[in-house]
Amino acid sequence: MSITRVRRALVLGATVALLAACGGQGGAGSDEDAEAGGDVTLTWWHNGNNDPLLSYWQGVADDFEAENEGVTIEVEAIQNEDLRTRTQVALQSNDPPDVLPQWGGGELADQVEAGALMDLTDKIPDTIEALGGSAGGWQTEGKTYGVPYSLGVGGFWYNKALFDQAGIAEPPATMDEWFEAVEKLKAVDVAPVAVGAGDKWPAGWYYYYAATRTCAPETLETAQLEYDFTDPCFIEAGELVQQIVDAEPFNEGFLATPAQTGATSSAGLVGNGLAAMELMGHWNPSVMADLTPSKEGLGDDLGWFPFPEVEGGEGNASAMGGGDGFSCAAGAPDICAEFLAFIVNEDNQRGFGATGAGLPTLPAATDSVEDPNMQTLLAARDEAEYVQLYLDVTYGPNVGGALNDEVSLLFADQSDPQGIVDAMTEAAEAR
Amino acid sequence: MSSAADPGTGDLRPSAGPGTAAVPVLPEAPAGRADARPAVPRAAGRRGAASAWRARFEIAVLVVPALALFVLFALVPMVQAIYYSLYRWNGLGPLDEFVGAENYRTALTDEVFLSAIGHNFTLVVLSLAIQLPLGLGVALLLNRPLRGRTALRLMIFVPYVLAEVVAGVIWLLMLQPRGVVDAILQTFGLGWAQQLWLGDQRIALYTLFVVLTWKYIGFAIILFLAGLQGVSPDLSEAAALDGASWWQTQRRITIPLLGPTIRIWAFLSMIGSLQLFDMVWILTKGGPGNATQTMATYLIQQGFDRGRLGYGTAAAVILFVISLVVALLYQRFVLSIDTADERAATRKGR
């Protein structure tokens, strides 16, 4: 239809191929700068492109520069989805950032296998010990390759005022109560649930949470090590998702709704009082607030409850969450590891907790969290018998991506519970 | 687009030779050009060996930089792409898992990819069937003396000039449930026509096509208007004297003379539809439920989001081959109409 588009598509193709061409050459170079003595520059990519995190991270970088003479930190704050793509691409080039975002799980394992990350095990042992179990998702084969600064659990964020209006006294604790709540909300003409199925992973989340309830923790552990999805609990999880979709609780046009961009995204709908709840992670309050005209969000009307229990589910005492952390690129200067330790030292973890943008991982700093909702989340995290990392993160981009794709097809009435299990198994075989 | 090859003479006169397929050629032209040909070899002979070397030098200076860039940024990546497509590779680490044609087999049996190819061809057909008559009609109307013609032309061309991403985001916002489009329908009493424009799997592709038409019709119109400049007003005057109506004049004289321009536009439109990426990415990301997936969005999703670079590259190679085959067939069977005169002229000249 146009020359521009032809050309752009060609350029795109060429770029893809060129980026690919740059792969496999490994990173080197910045080490030499460090050994030359004196000045070292660390490049740092993070996803705190909005306040409070934007200024908070800048403060951390400034403090570290002040404490370590000759160290310069070049901070680049990038929007979350862009950051994921750019990090992926940068790791294939021979010039990745020194400090890069790390979500752990299967993706970390892939990057470790490719030799892209620095082994932190012997460099900052005290920090790793202080973090304890929280660091588990950032370890593979007994070695630590990343440091989490925030670990939260997901659940339903809801609008208390709308729940009141619909006559729902208590947040639902079981799936039966949840379905009842959906009907009550429909009765007062409120969209019960917002979901950003256009981005696929928010649809996938329903399956993750269903599986965390229907599957025993041991089953999930085996599944992530061996990609074994033969346990019937994986089908049961799909059936629960099917049941949820069949109850039609979602906002109008949910198949095309994005999760976090614009006021008509799922977070925007809840934040602006146009939908009653959303299954989302611990970061949601700040995202929602940012999408409202006042930048304040729902304020005191915002509440949180964990994914309801499933009758007979073997995972009712589990929680699922995920966190944010940082890794050092394999070729980064040694001081990079010290910077990671600095990010999660007690002072900085307290400071981070006070921003309300996440849940500190350092046990000594958890009392810094003031927000009542975040305190509820923290309690849910710490009381859970087992905390499963988000399944798409755990299974890595390919199997996790296949899972998200197939669940969103189920949302679109084009797949079924068996289809989800098949898609994961197939992707695991082609890994 | 035209057969620029003029073997044998080594002549560099800028004014001679074909290469003007997009400009309508009046029937007398080929004969005149053919007459001019025999003069060429004689001229070269007189200038002698020194100037022949000079000519070669000029060719080298002019062609080498462009050729180098083409090789570096087009040919090398293409060859590399074919190479990567034979491996199972997640983009990280060494290329060591050779799988041969497996990626191609997987792609060509994958329902989602096959449906993406189907969507691309649906858009090709829709573009030709709807944008062509629409663009042609508007161009013919705008070619008549009309009050405010310049302003109209400008307005029609604005969407084309607008950056694709900007246009996409504007439409994305307008097409939201209870968005501007729905509000407009409501105002005109057409509330029943409201749809989940981008959220309904049955209509998302057509919504996308409407946005694409809005965006690119201006390009077609401008191209046709340029072509109409080359149609001599004398012809329509003569037709009018013979009693032809405006409509008859357009059908029998203007449109046939506009043929080469239409054929070039159709070519660009087809290739554009096959390689469509950006508007889809902004409006739907290939959803809902893969209803608007195109080959390009599919290969990006598989390659980057799923970390299957080898497989994504195989899909890219398939897209390339499909585009190439379509382009070659079109050249052979359609664009050849425009170059036939020139080929005949060349033959006669020798």
Tab-separated table of N, CA and C in Angstrom, chain A residues 224-276:
chain	number	residue	atom	x	y	z
A	224	GLN	N	8.434	-27.672	36.594
A	224	GLN	CA	9.362	-26.653	36.105
A	224	GLN	C	10.753	-27.217	35.840
A	225	LEU	N	11.080	-28.322	36.511
A	225	LEU	CA	12.390	-28.923	36.250
A	225	LEU	C	12.366	-29.788	35.002
A	226	GLU	N	11.264	-30.539	34.839
A	226	GLU	CA	11.251	-31.556	33.769
A	226	GLU	C	10.261	-31.226	32.656
A	227	TYR	N	9.580	-30.109	32.772
A	227	TYR	CA	8.555	-29.751	31.792
A	227	TYR	C	7.560	-30.895	31.633
A	228	ASP	N	7.145	-31.418	32.777
A	228	ASP	CA	6.208	-32.536	32.781
A	228	ASP	C	4.835	-31.999	33.185
A	229	PHE	N	3.908	-31.990	32.238
A	229	PHE	CA	2.584	-31.423	32.514
A	229	PHE	C	1.506	-32.505	32.463
A	230	THR	N	1.879	-33.752	32.796
A	230	THR	CA	0.935	-34.846	32.637
A	230	THR	C	-0.021	-34.979	33.827
A	231	ASP	N	0.294	-34.358	34.953
A	231	ASP	CA	-0.587	-34.459	36.117
A	231	ASP	C	-1.967	-33.886	35.781
A	232	PRO	N	-3.022	-34.583	36.203
A	232	PRO	CA	-4.376	-34.097	35.865
A	232	PRO	C	-4.664	-32.693	36.392
A	233	CYS	N	-3.888	-32.230	37.388
A	233	CYS	CA	-4.175	-30.904	37.939
A	233	CYS	C	-3.984	-29.808	36.887
A	234	PHE	N	-3.185	-30.082	35.851
A	234	PHE	CA	-2.998	-29.059	34.804
A	234	PHE	C	-4.248	-28.925	33.935
A	235	ILE	N	-4.953	-30.060	33.753
A	235	ILE	CA	-6.217	-30.011	33.020
A	235	ILE	C	-7.288	-29.326	33.879
A	236	GLU	N	-7.285	-29.701	35.188
A	236	GLU	CA	-8.260	-29.090	36.104
A	236	GLU	C	-8.114	-27.574	36.122
A	237	ALA	N	-6.870	-27.113	36.103
A	237	ALA	CA	-6.635	-25.668	36.099
A	237	ALA	C	-7.275	-25.042	34.857
A	238	GLY	N	-7.104	-25.715	33.719
A	238	GLY	CA	-7.698	-25.209	32.482
A	238	GLY	C	-9.208	-25.187	32.565
A	239	GLU	N	-9.760	-26.216	33.215
A	239	GLU	CA	-11.223	-26.265	33.337
A	239	GLU	C	-11.746	-25.116	34.198
A	240	LEU	N	-10.960	-24.788	35.246
A	240	LEU	CA	-11.368	-23.662	36.085
A	240	LEU	C	-11.345	-22.355	35.276
A	241	VAL	N	-10.304	-22.193	34.457
A	241	VAL	CA	-10.234	-20.987	33.622
A	241	VAL	C	-11.420	-20.940	32.669
A	242	GLN	N	-11.724	-22.111	32.080
A	242	GLN	CA	-12.866	-22.196	31.174
A	242	GLN	C	-14.156	-21.745	31.874
A	243	GLN	N	-14.299	-22.217	33.136
A	243	GLN	CA	-15.473	-21.861	33.930
A	243	GLN	C	-15.530	-20.342	34.148
A	244	ILE	N	-14.367	-19.766	34.429
A	244	ILE	CA	-14.316	-18.314	34.659
A	244	ILE	C	-14.704	-17.570	33.390
A	245	VAL	N	-14.133	-17.990	32.253
A	245	VAL	CA	-14.443	-17.313	30.990
A	245	VAL	C	-15.930	-17.461	30.663
A	246	ASP	N	-16.463	-18.668	30.912
A	246	ASP	CA	-17.876	-18.910	30.607
A	246	ASP	C	-18.816	-18.042	31.439
A	247	ALA	N	-18.352	-17.627	32.629
A	247	ALA	CA	-19.196	-16.776	33.477
A	247	ALA	C	-19.245	-15.335	32.948
A	248	GLU	N	-18.479	-15.048	31.894
A	248	GLU	CA	-18.439	-13.724	31.255
A	248	GLU	C	-18.300	-12.572	32.254
A	249	PRO	N	-17.231	-12.599	33.051
A	249	PRO	CA	-17.071	-11.531	34.042
A	249	PRO	C	-16.297	-10.324	33.515
A	250	PHE	N	-15.796	-10.406	32.275
A	250	PHE	CA	-14.784	-9.427	31.860
A	250	PHE	C	-15.360	-8.163	31.233
A	251	ASN	N	-14.490	-7.145	31.194
A	251	ASN	CA	-14.881	-5.862	30.607
A	251	ASN	C	-15.161	-6.025	29.113
A	252	GLU	N	-15.937	-5.102	28.572
A	252	GLU	CA	-16.293	-5.143	27.153
A	252	GLU	C	-15.017	-5.070	26.292
A	253	GLY	N	-14.944	-5.940	25.312
A	253	GLY	CA	-13.799	-5.889	24.401
A	253	GLY	C	-12.494	-6.315	25.026
A	254	PHE	N	-12.562	-7.185	26.052
A	254	PHE	CA	-11.341	-7.535	26.793
A	254	PHE	C	-10.290	-8.207	25.937
A	255	LEU	N	-10.692	-8.826	24.818
A	255	LEU	CA	-9.698	-9.516	23.991
A	255	LEU	C	-8.705	-8.538	23.380
A	256	ALA	N	-9.099	-7.273	23.279
A	256	ALA	CA	-8.210	-6.275	22.678
A	256	ALA	C	-7.687	-5.290	23.716
A	257	THR	N	-8.020	-5.500	24.981
A	257	THR	CA	-7.618	-4.547	26.010
A	257	THR	C	-6.158	-4.754	26.396
A	258	PRO	N	-5.371	-3.674	26.409
A	258	PRO	CA	-4.004	-3.817	26.909
A	258	PRO	C	-4.008	-3.785	28.438
A	259	ALA	N	-2.884	-4.181	29.057
A	259	ALA	CA	-2.859	-4.259	30.511
A	259	ALA	C	-2.560	-2.919	31.163
A	260	GLN	N	-1.611	-2.189	30.600
A	260	GLN	CA	-1.098	-1.052	31.360
A	260	GLN	C	-0.982	0.249	30.582
A	261	THR	N	-1.408	0.255	29.310
A	261	THR	CA	-1.220	1.485	28.556
A	261	THR	C	-2.536	2.208	28.336
A	262	GLY	N	-2.634	3.409	28.851
A	262	GLY	CA	-3.795	4.255	28.601
A	262	GLY	C	-4.936	3.999	29.563
A	263	ALA	N	-5.866	4.961	29.577
A	263	ALA	CA	-6.971	4.899	30.534
A	263	ALA	C	-7.931	3.758	30.219
A	264	THR	N	-7.925	3.237	28.970
A	264	THR	CA	-8.833	2.143	28.635
A	264	THR	C	-8.162	0.791	28.813
A	265	SER	N	-6.950	0.773	29.352
A	265	SER	CA	-6.305	-0.504	29.676
A	265	SER	C	-6.991	-1.079	30.907
A	266	SER	N	-6.701	-2.347	31.199
A	266	SER	CA	-7.390	-2.963	32.342
A	266	SER	C	-7.060	-2.218	33.636
A	267	ALA	N	-5.785	-1.854	33.825
A	267	ALA	CA	-5.426	-1.119	35.046
A	267	ALA	C	-6.141	0.235	35.072
A	268	GLY	N	-6.257	0.871	33.904
A	268	GLY	CA	-6.943	2.161	33.818
A	268	GLY	C	-8.420	2.034	34.169
A	269	LEU	N	-9.048	0.935	33.684
A	269	LEU	CA	-10.477	0.755	33.957
A	269	LEU	C	-10.727	0.619	35.453
A	270	VAL	N	-9.899	-0.175	36.137
A	270	VAL	CA	-10.085	-0.342	37.582
A	270	VAL	C	-9.741	0.962	38.300
A	271	GLY	N	-8.623	1.567	37.907
A	271	GLY	CA	-8.189	2.799	38.557
A	271	GLY	C	-9.219	3.914	38.448
A	272	ASN	N	-9.959	3.923	37.334
A	272	ASN	CA	-10.949	4.974	37.134
A	272	ASN	C	-12.352	4.558	37.550
A	273	GLY	N	-12.448	3.443	38.246
A	273	GLY	CA	-13.737	3.022	38.786
A	273	GLY	C	-14.692	2.447	37.757
A	274	LEU	N	-14.178	2.017	36.577
A	274	LEU	CA	-15.061	1.493	35.535
A	274	LEU	C	-15.159	-0.033	35.560
A	275	ALA	N	-14.313	-0.666	36.356
A	275	ALA	CA	-14.412	-2.111	36.554
A	275	ALA	C	-14.064	-2.375	38.010
A	276	ALA	N	-14.579	-3.499	38.540
A	276	ALA	CA	-14.467	-3.672	39.984
A	276	ALA	C	-13.177	-4.327	40.448
